[in-house]
Coordinates of C-alpha atoms in Angstrom, one line a residue:
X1 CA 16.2 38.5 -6.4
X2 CA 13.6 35.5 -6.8
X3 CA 10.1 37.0 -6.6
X4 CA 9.2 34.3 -3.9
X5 CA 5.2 36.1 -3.2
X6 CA 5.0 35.6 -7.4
X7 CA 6.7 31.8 -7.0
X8 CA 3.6 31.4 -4.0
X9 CA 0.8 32.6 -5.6
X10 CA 1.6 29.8 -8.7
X11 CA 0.6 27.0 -5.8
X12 CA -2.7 25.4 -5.0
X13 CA -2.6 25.9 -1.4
X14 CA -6.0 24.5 0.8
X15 CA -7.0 28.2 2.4
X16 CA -5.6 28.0 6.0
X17 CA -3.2 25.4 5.8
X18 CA 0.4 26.1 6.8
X19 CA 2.3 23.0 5.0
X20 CA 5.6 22.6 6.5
X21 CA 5.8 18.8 4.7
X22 CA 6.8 19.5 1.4
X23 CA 10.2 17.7 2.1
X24 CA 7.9 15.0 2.1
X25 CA 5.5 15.5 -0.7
X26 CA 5.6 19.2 -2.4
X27 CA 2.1 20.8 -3.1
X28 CA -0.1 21.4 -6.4
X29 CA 1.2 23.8 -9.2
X30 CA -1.9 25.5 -9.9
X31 CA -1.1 25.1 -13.7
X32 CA -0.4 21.4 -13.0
X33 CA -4.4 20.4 -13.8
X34 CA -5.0 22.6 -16.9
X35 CA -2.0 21.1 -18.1
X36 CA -2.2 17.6 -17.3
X37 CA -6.3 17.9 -18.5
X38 CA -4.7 19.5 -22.1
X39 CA -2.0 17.1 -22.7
X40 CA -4.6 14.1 -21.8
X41 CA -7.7 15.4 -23.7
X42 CA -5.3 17.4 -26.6
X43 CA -2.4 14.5 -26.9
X44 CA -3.4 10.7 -25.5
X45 CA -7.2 11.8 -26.4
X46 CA -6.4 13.1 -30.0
X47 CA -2.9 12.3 -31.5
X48 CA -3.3 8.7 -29.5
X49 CA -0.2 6.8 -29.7
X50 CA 0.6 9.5 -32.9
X51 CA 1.2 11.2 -29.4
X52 CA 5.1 9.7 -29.1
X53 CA 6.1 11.7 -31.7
X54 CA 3.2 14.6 -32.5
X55 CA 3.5 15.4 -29.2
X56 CA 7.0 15.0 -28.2
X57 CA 6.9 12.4 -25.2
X58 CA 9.8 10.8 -25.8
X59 CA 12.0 13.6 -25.6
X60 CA 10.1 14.5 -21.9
X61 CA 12.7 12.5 -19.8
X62 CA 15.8 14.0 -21.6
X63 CA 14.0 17.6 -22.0
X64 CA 13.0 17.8 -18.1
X65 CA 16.3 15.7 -16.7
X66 CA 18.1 18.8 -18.1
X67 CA 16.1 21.6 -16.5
X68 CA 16.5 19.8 -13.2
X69 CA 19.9 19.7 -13.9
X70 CA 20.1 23.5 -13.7
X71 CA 19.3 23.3 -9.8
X72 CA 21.8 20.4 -9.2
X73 CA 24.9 21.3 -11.2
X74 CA 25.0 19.1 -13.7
X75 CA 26.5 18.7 -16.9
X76 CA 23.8 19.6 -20.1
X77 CA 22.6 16.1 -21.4
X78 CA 23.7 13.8 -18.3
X79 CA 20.4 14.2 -16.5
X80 CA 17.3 11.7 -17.4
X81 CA 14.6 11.1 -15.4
X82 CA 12.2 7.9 -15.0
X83 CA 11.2 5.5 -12.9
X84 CA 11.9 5.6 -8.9
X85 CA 14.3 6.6 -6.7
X86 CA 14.9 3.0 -5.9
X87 CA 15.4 1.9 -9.3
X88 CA 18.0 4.4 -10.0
X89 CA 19.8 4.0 -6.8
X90 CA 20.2 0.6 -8.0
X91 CA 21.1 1.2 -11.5
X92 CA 23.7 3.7 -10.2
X93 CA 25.4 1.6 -7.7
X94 CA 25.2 -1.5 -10.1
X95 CA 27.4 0.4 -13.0
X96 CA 29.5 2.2 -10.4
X97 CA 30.5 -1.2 -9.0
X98 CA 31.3 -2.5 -12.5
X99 CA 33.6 0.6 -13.0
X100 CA 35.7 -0.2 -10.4
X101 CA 36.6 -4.0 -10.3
X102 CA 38.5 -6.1 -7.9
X103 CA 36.8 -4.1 -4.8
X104 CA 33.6 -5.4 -3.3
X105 CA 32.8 -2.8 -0.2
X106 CA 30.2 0.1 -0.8
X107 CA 30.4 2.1 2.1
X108 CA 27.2 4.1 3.5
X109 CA 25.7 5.2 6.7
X110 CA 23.6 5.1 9.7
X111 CA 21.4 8.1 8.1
X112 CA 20.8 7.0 4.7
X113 CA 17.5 6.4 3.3
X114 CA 16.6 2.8 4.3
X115 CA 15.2 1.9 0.5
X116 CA 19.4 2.8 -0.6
X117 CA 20.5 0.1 1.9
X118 CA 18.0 -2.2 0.7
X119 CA 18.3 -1.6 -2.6
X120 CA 22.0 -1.7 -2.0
X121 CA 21.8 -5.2 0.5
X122 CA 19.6 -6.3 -2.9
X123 CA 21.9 -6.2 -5.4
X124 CA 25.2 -7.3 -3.2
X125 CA 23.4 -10.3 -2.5
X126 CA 23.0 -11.5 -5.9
X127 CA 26.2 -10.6 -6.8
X128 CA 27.0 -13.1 -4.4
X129 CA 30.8 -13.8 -3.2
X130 CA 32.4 -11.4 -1.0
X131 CA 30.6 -8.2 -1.7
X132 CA 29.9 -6.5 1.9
X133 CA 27.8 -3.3 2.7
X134 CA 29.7 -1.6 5.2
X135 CA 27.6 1.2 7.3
X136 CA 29.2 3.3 9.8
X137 CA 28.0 6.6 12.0
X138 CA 27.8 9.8 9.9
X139 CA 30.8 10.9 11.8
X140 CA 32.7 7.7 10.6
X141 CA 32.0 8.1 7.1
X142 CA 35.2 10.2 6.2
X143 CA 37.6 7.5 7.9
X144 CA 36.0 4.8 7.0
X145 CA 37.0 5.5 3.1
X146 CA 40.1 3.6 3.0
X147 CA 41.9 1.5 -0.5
X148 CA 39.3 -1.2 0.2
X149 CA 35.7 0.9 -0.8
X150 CA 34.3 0.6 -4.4
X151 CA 31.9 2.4 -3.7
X152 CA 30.9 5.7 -1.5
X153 CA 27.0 5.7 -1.3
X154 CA 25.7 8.7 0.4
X155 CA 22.3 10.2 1.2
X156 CA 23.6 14.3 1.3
X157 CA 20.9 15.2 3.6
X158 CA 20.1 13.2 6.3
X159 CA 15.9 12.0 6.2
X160 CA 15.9 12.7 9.6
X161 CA 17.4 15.4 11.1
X162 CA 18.4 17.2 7.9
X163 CA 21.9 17.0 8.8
X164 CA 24.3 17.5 5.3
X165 CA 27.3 15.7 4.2
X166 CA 30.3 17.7 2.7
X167 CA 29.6 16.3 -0.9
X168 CA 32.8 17.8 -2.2
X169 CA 35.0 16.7 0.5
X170 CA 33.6 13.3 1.0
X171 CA 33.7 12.8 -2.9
X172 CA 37.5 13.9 -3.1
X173 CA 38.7 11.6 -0.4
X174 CA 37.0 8.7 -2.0
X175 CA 38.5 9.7 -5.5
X176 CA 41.8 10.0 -3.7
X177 CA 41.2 6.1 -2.8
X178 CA 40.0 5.4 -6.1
X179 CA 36.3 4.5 -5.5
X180 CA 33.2 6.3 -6.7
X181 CA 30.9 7.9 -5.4
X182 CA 26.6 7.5 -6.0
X183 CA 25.0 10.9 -4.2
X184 CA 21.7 10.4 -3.7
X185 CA 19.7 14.0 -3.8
X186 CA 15.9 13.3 -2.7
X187 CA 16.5 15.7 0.0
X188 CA 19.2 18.5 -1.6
X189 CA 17.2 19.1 -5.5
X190 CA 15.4 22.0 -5.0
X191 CA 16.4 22.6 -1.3
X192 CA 19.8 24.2 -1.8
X193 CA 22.2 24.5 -4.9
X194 CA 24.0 21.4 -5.6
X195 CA 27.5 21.1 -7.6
X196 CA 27.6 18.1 -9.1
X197 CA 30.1 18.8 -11.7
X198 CA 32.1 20.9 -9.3
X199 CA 32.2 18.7 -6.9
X200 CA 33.5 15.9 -9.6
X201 CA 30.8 13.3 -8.4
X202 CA 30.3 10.2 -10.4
X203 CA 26.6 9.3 -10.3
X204 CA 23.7 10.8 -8.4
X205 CA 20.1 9.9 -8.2
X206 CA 16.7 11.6 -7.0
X207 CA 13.4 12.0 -6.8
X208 CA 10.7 14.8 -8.3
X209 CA 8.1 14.5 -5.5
X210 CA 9.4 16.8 -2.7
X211 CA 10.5 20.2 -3.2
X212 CA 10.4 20.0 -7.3
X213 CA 6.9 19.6 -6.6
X214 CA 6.4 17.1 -9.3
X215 CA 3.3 15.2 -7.5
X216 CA 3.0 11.7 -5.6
X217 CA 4.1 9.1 -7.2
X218 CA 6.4 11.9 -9.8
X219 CA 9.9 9.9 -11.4
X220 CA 13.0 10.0 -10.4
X221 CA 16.4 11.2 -11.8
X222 CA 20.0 9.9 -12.4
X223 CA 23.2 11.7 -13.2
X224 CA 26.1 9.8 -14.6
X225 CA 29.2 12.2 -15.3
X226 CA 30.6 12.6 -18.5
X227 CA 33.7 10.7 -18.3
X228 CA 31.6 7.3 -17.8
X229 CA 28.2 8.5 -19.6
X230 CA 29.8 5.9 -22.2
X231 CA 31.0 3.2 -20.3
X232 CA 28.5 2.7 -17.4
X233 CA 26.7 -0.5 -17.8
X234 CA 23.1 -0.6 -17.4
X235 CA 22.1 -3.1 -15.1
X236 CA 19.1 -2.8 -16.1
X237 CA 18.6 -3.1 -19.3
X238 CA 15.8 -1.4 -20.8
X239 CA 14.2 -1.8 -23.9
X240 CA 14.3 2.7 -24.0
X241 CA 17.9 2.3 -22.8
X242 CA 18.9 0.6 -26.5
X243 CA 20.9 2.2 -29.0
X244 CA 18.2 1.6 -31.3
X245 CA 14.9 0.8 -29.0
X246 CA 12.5 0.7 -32.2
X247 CA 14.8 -1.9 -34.2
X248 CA 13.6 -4.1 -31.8
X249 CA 17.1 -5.9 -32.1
X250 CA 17.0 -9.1 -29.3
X251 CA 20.6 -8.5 -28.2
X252 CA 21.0 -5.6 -26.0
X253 CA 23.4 -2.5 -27.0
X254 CA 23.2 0.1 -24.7
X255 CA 22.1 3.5 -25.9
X256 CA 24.7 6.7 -26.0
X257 CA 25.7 8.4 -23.0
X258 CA 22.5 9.2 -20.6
X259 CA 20.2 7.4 -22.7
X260 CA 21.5 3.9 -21.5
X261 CA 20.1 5.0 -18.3
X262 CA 16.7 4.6 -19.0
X263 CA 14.4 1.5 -18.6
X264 CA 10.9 1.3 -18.8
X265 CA 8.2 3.5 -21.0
X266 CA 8.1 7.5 -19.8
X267 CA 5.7 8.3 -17.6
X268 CA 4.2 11.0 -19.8
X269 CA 1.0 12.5 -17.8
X270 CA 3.8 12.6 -14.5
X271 CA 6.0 14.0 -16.7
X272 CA 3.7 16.6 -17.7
X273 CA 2.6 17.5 -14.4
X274 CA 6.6 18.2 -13.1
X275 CA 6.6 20.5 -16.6
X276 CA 4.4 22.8 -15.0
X277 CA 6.2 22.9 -11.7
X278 CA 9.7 23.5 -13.3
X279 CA 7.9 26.3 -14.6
X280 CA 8.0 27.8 -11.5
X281 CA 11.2 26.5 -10.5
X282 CA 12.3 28.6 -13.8
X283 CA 11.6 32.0 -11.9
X284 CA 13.8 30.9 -9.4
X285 CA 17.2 31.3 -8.4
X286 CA 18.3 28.5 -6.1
X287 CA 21.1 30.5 -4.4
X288 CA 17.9 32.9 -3.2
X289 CA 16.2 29.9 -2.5
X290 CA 18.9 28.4 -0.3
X291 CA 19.6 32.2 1.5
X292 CA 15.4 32.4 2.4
X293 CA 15.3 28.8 3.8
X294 CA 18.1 29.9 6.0
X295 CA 15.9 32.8 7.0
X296 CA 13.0 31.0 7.7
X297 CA 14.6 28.1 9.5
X298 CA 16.7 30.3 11.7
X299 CA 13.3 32.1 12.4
X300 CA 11.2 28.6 13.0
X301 CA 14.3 27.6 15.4
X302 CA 14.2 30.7 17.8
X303 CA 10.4 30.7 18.3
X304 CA 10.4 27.1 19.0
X305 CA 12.9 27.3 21.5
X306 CA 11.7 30.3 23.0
X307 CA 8.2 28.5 23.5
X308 CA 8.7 24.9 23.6
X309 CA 11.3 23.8 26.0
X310 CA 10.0 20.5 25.7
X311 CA 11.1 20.2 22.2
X312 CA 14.9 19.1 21.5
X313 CA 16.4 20.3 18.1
X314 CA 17.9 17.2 16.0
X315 CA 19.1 19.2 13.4
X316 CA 22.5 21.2 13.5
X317 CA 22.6 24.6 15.0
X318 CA 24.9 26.1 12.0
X319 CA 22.8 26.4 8.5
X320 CA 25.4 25.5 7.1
X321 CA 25.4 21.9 8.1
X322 CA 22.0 21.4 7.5
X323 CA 19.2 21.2 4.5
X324 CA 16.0 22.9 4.2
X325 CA 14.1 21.4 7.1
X326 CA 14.6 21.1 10.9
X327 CA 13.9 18.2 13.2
X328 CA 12.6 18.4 16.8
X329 CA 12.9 15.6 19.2
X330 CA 10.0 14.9 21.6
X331 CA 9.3 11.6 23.2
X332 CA 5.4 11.8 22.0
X333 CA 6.0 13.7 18.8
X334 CA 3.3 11.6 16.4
X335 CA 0.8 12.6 18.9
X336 CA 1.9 16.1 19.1
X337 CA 2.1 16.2 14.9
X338 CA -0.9 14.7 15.0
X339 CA -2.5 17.2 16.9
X340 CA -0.6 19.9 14.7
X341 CA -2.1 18.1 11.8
X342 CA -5.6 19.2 12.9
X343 CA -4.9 22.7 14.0
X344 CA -4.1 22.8 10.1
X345 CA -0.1 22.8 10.4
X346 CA 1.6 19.8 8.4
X347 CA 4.6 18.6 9.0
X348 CA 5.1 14.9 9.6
X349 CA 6.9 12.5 11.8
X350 CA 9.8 9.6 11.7
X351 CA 10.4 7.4 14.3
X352 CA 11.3 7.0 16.9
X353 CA 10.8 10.6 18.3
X354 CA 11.3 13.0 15.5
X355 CA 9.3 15.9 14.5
X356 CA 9.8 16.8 10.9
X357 CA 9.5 20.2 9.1
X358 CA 10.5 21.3 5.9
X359 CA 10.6 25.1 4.5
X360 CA 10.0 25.6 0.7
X361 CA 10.2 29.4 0.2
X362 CA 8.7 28.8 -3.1
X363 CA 5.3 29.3 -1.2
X364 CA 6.5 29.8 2.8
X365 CA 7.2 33.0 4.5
X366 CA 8.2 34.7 7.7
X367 CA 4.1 34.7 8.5
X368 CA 3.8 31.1 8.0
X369 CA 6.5 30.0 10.0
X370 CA 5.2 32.6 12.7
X371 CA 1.8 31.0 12.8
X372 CA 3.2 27.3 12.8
X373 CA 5.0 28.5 15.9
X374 CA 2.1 30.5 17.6
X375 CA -0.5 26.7 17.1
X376 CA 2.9 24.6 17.9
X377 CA 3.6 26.5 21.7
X378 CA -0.4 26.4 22.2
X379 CA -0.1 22.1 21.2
X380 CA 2.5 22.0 23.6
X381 CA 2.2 24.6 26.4
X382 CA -1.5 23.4 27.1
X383 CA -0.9 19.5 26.5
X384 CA -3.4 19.7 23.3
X385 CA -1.3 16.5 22.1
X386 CA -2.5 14.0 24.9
X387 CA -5.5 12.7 23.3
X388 CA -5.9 9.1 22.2
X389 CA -6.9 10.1 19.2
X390 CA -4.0 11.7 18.0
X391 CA -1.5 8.3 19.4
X392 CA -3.4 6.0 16.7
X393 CA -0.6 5.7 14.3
X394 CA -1.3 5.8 10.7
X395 CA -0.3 3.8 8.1
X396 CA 2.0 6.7 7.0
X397 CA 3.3 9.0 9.7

């Protein structure tokens, strides 16, 4: 079994805090600093641009895209990271529609990630002609996949109320259609295990930032299966994406398999800080992972309901339908987060009404979630929330 007190005590937690938010934004490695500070004094300082190859950079997005593709099920060599989520939600959806010609309909929903169905609106609009985003209700996603979809593009975790699609299911009944699927993982890596090569999807994307604990701003990844690793398109076609980027060749030839998928230049110190925290993720197994989140959000459920009868739950009852976070509804829940926030409990808020709180048992336990439940029935039983000073809404929530 995982050693989750060992996986805590290799986080830089602020003494106090009980950070129910890393869905959101994971917290510090405590090796992260040392080793960004070495690679930056040790590397860029000494080796300077020597550092590309002394130093190994270039192989960083390859090297890391495979250890993240331990906790997602994918194939070895078909994960790369760089970039952002965005980017790669577009790159993915732009070479799954070129896979599958003729059809002009990427299905979504309701509870996908609003930058996918802008990125997605984006792209269909300069393609121009007939190409239509269709977005239905959760519910409606299974019947909506009819002969007319190119492509199925899914968020597997709901944003919101951490509600999960049936990636397997969803992805053979689009198959059985002939279209392809583009998973998007931003709230399943790290959160629960994920079978992407069981599953048989085509392309998936995600980011680094939330419970990989790779730090703001930290790239994201993008799978592309092995049967079209060779004849996805890039989109975007990036000079690191060439078959030969250092030939410097002004017509574009798209590198072998995964390698066409990247674009721009690695971010190396980024990089370097998600190194240390797959570090951590390396003395973890994510089928413990997923079976202590279960605990702990069964446990954060029951107190809450017990104390708050205010409070609505958004997310599913059964575990099984849901991530690694639950969602409480409650008409003035930025104010009530807000005044969480400052009784040193972090979780965060989406609109219109939704309480968001994520459980990492990489550095959460049962006496976290106890304590977060003790200050939450206080916030609410005694009205602690209605202050004005907790209903001035922040740029981010």
């Amino acid at each position: 079994m995982t050693d989750f007190a060992a996986t805590k005590a290799m986080f830089d937690l602020p003494e106090g805090v009980l950070y129910l938010d890393g869905n959101s934004l994971g917290p510090l490695p405590r090796a992260a600093q040392a080793r960004v500070q070495e690679m930056m004094a040790d590397e860029w300082g000494q080796m300077l641009i020597t550092g590309w190859n002394k130093a190994g950079w270039m192989a960083l997005p390859t090297g890391l895209g495979d250890r993240i593709g331990r906790l997602i099920g994918a194939e070895p060599g078909h994960v790369v990271m760089g970039d952002t989520l965005s980017i790669k939600v577009y790159q993915a959806l732009a070479s799954a529609l070129e896979l599958n010609p003729g059809r002009k309909v990427v299905l979504s929903d309701n509870g996908n990630f609003p930058t996918d169905l802008y990125m997605a609106d984006g792209l269909l609009r300069s393609l121009g002609g007939d190409y239509e985003l269709r977005v239905v209700d959760p519910e409606a996603v299974e019947d909506a996949i009819t002969d007319e979809i190119a492509v199925l593009m899914l968020t597997e975790v709901d944003y919101r109320t951490g509600r999960l699609h049936d990636m397997k299911h969803l992805t053979e009944k689009a198959h059985a259609h002939r279209a392809l699927t583009v998973w998007d993982l931003a709230h399943s890596a790290g959160a629960f295990p994920v079978d992407l090569a069981g599953c048989n999807a085509d392309f998936a994307v995600g980011c680094t930032y939330k419970y990989l604990n790779g730090g703001p701003g930290a790239p994201a990844f993008i799978y592309v299966a092995p049967r079209h690793a060779d004849k996805a398109r890039p989109a975007l076609s990036g000079w690191l994406g060439h078959e030969a980027p250092f030939a410097f060749d002004l017509d574009y030839r798209p590198g072998a398999g995964i390698e066409r998928m990247r674009v721009g230049t690695p971010p190396v110190i980024q990089l370097t800080a998600l190194a240390s925290a797959m570090d951590v993720w390396d003395m973890a197994d994510i089928a413990d992972v997923r079976a202590k989140s279960v605990e702990l959000t069964e446990l954060f459920i029951a107190g809450v309901e017990v104390t708050c009868p205010e409070l609505q739950l958004a997310s599913p009852r059964d575990p099984a339908q849901r991530g690694s976070q639950v969602s409480f509804r409650f008409e003035e829940g930025y104010a009530a987060m807000q005044a969480l926030i400052a009784r040193s409990v972090i979780g965060d808020f989406r609109a219109p009404d939704i309480m968001r709180f994520g459980f990492t048992p990489l550095y959460i336990d049962e006496s976290d979630v106890q304590g977060a439940v003790d200050i939450l029935a206080d916030i609410m039983t005694n009205r602690l929330w209605d202050k004005p000073e907790y209903k001035i809404r922040q740029k981010v929530t």
